[in-house]
C-alpha cells in the first residue's frame, strides 16, 4: 500500500460500520480504491468491477498476510472495524515507518502485529518488492525481527506486555479483572477525595 | 525536580496500577457510548457473562447513524427507513435497557452528538478521564480533562473494568499568543496548527494548547481546537482550567451541586501545568499569522489561508510529497496554483462535533442574515449538535434566518460529517464543511470536502465559492 497517511475511512468506509458484528468486513477492505463502483453493505463484492491499479487485486499478492505501508498508517477515526477488516482479509502483520496511535493499539487487540521499521528500510523494501516477483517477508514476533527469504533481517521493538498477550492470545479484560481489588481500593480512595465523581 | 504538566497531573490522579513494563491501568471516570462502536462490545460482555463495572459512569446516545430530516425523526426509531441503521440504533437502546445505562434516545431533547451532549449536560467535567469509542473524544480536553478516543475492544474493557490499559504519552505544548485578527476563529487556529505541525505532528503525544489566544477563547472555541487534536495526530488535547471553565459548568444538570461544587472547584483550580513543568516538545505560534483557513486537499494538513493557492508540484520537497500532491489534486479536481477563492461549491455543511454548538450557529447566522444561498449551490445544511442547541437556536430565531436564506434546518446528529446516513456528497461535488476530516470519500463516495469555520462556510454558501470573510460583506 504505497501511500502515506492511509486513513481508516480508506481502510473500511463508513457505510460498512452499520453492521453490529465483528466479522465479514474483509471483502470491503479498502473498498473505495479496490473496486470501481460504490460499495454497499449486503452487496456481493465478488461481482463488482475491480480497480486493476490497486495492488491487492494483482495475482502476485493473492493470499498475502503481510502488508507493507507508508507513514501514519491508520490515521483518522477510532473504528476497530479497520483492523477487523484487515484481519478478515487475511493480514496478520503490518509494516510501516509509523502508525496512528489508536489504530496501533486496536491492532494488538485483534491479533494483528503492527511493525515499525525505519523509513529508509521501508523504502528499500518497497523497491525490492516492485523489482522482485515472488518477494516474501516474514515477521517473527518471538525474535522480534522481520526477515526476507534471502536471509536478511531487521529487528523491531514491541512493548513487552502487548507481545506477551499477542503470543499467548490473552484476554485483556480477564487479566485486568485479576486486579479487581486494586480497582476497588482506588475507587474508595478517590471517592473520599472527589466525591462528586461518584454520584451517578 | 521539574513540576508537572496538566497531563502528568491527570495521569497520576487516575493511576490504579503501574506495571513493570511501563504499561498502566488507568481509571476512567466517564464513558460515553454511541450506536456504531458499541454493539460488538456489549455482545462481548454478554458472551463472557460479564456485567458493567459501574453503570453510573456510562452515558449513551445515538448520533452517528441517525437520520436528520424531521420527517424521519418524528416517529423515533421506527421512522428510520434504512433497515440496517434502524437495527443498530435499536441495538443501542436494547443494550442500555438491559444494563441500566442511561441513554438519551431519539426524541429526547438532550440527544445529540456525544461530544456536544456530554459537556452540555455537565456529564463530562474538568479533571475527569473521559473515553468514548470515537476519536474526537479529545474534544473534552477543552476543560482540563484527559479525554481520548478508544476502539471497540477498549469500550468492552472499560465497560467491564472501568479501567483502560495505557502507555503514558509524551508531553507537547502548542502555545498560541496574541490577539486573533477579526474574522479568525478557533477553527482557523486549529487548522493553522495542523498546517504547521502536520497530521502526524502530535503522534505519541498529549497536546496541551496554551497561550493568551487559547485563554481568550470560549469553552466552545476551546472544544473546537481540542476536537481536532486527533487530526494533528494526538490522541488527547487539552486546555488548562480557568474562570471560563468553571463558569461554563455552573448549574449544568450533571455538574456537582452545593458542597460538592465548592470542593470540585477547589480541586479544578489545580488543573494547570506547573510553571516549571517540562514539555518534550514545544511549538509556538503567533496569532497574528493566522488567516481564515481552507483545506484544499485530502488530509487536514493540506490547508492554506483563504487568500492562498493550491501548491505547485515543482515546489514539493520530495518525490513522495509530489506524488501525494498529484493524487490529491486528481481526487479534488483542482489544478496546481489555483486560487482557493476560485473553488466553486455544490454543497454546504454546517454541523459536526467540531462546529455545531450555539456559538457556531450564531456566527454562521450573522453572516447569512438577510442574504440568499447562491443558486449554484445544490444544498446547504445546518445540523445542530444536540436537541438543546437546536431549541436554543430556535428561541433566538436562528432557524428562520437560515431557512429564509435557503438553508435546510435539520435534527441533531453527525450527519454529513461522516455521511453514514442519507446526508452525503455526490461524486465530484465540492463541499464547504465545518467538520474535521477531508479524507477521500469521507462525506460520500467521490465527494470533495473543504474544511472551514462556520462563518467561512456561511459566506461561501452565499457566494457559491470561498471568500475572505475579513473583507466580505460590509
Ligand atoms: S460529528 Fe463527525 S467527527 Fe464528530 S463524532 Fe460525529 S462522526 Fe465523529
XYZ file of C-alpha atoms in Angstrom, chain B residues 123 195 251 268 274 367 426:
7
model
C -21.634 14.869 32.299
C -0.839 23.046 8.755
C -25.653 24.845 37.041
C -10.208 22.078 39.458
C 3.111 23.955 36.879
C -23.240 36.080 8.043
C -22.380 13.108 -4.765
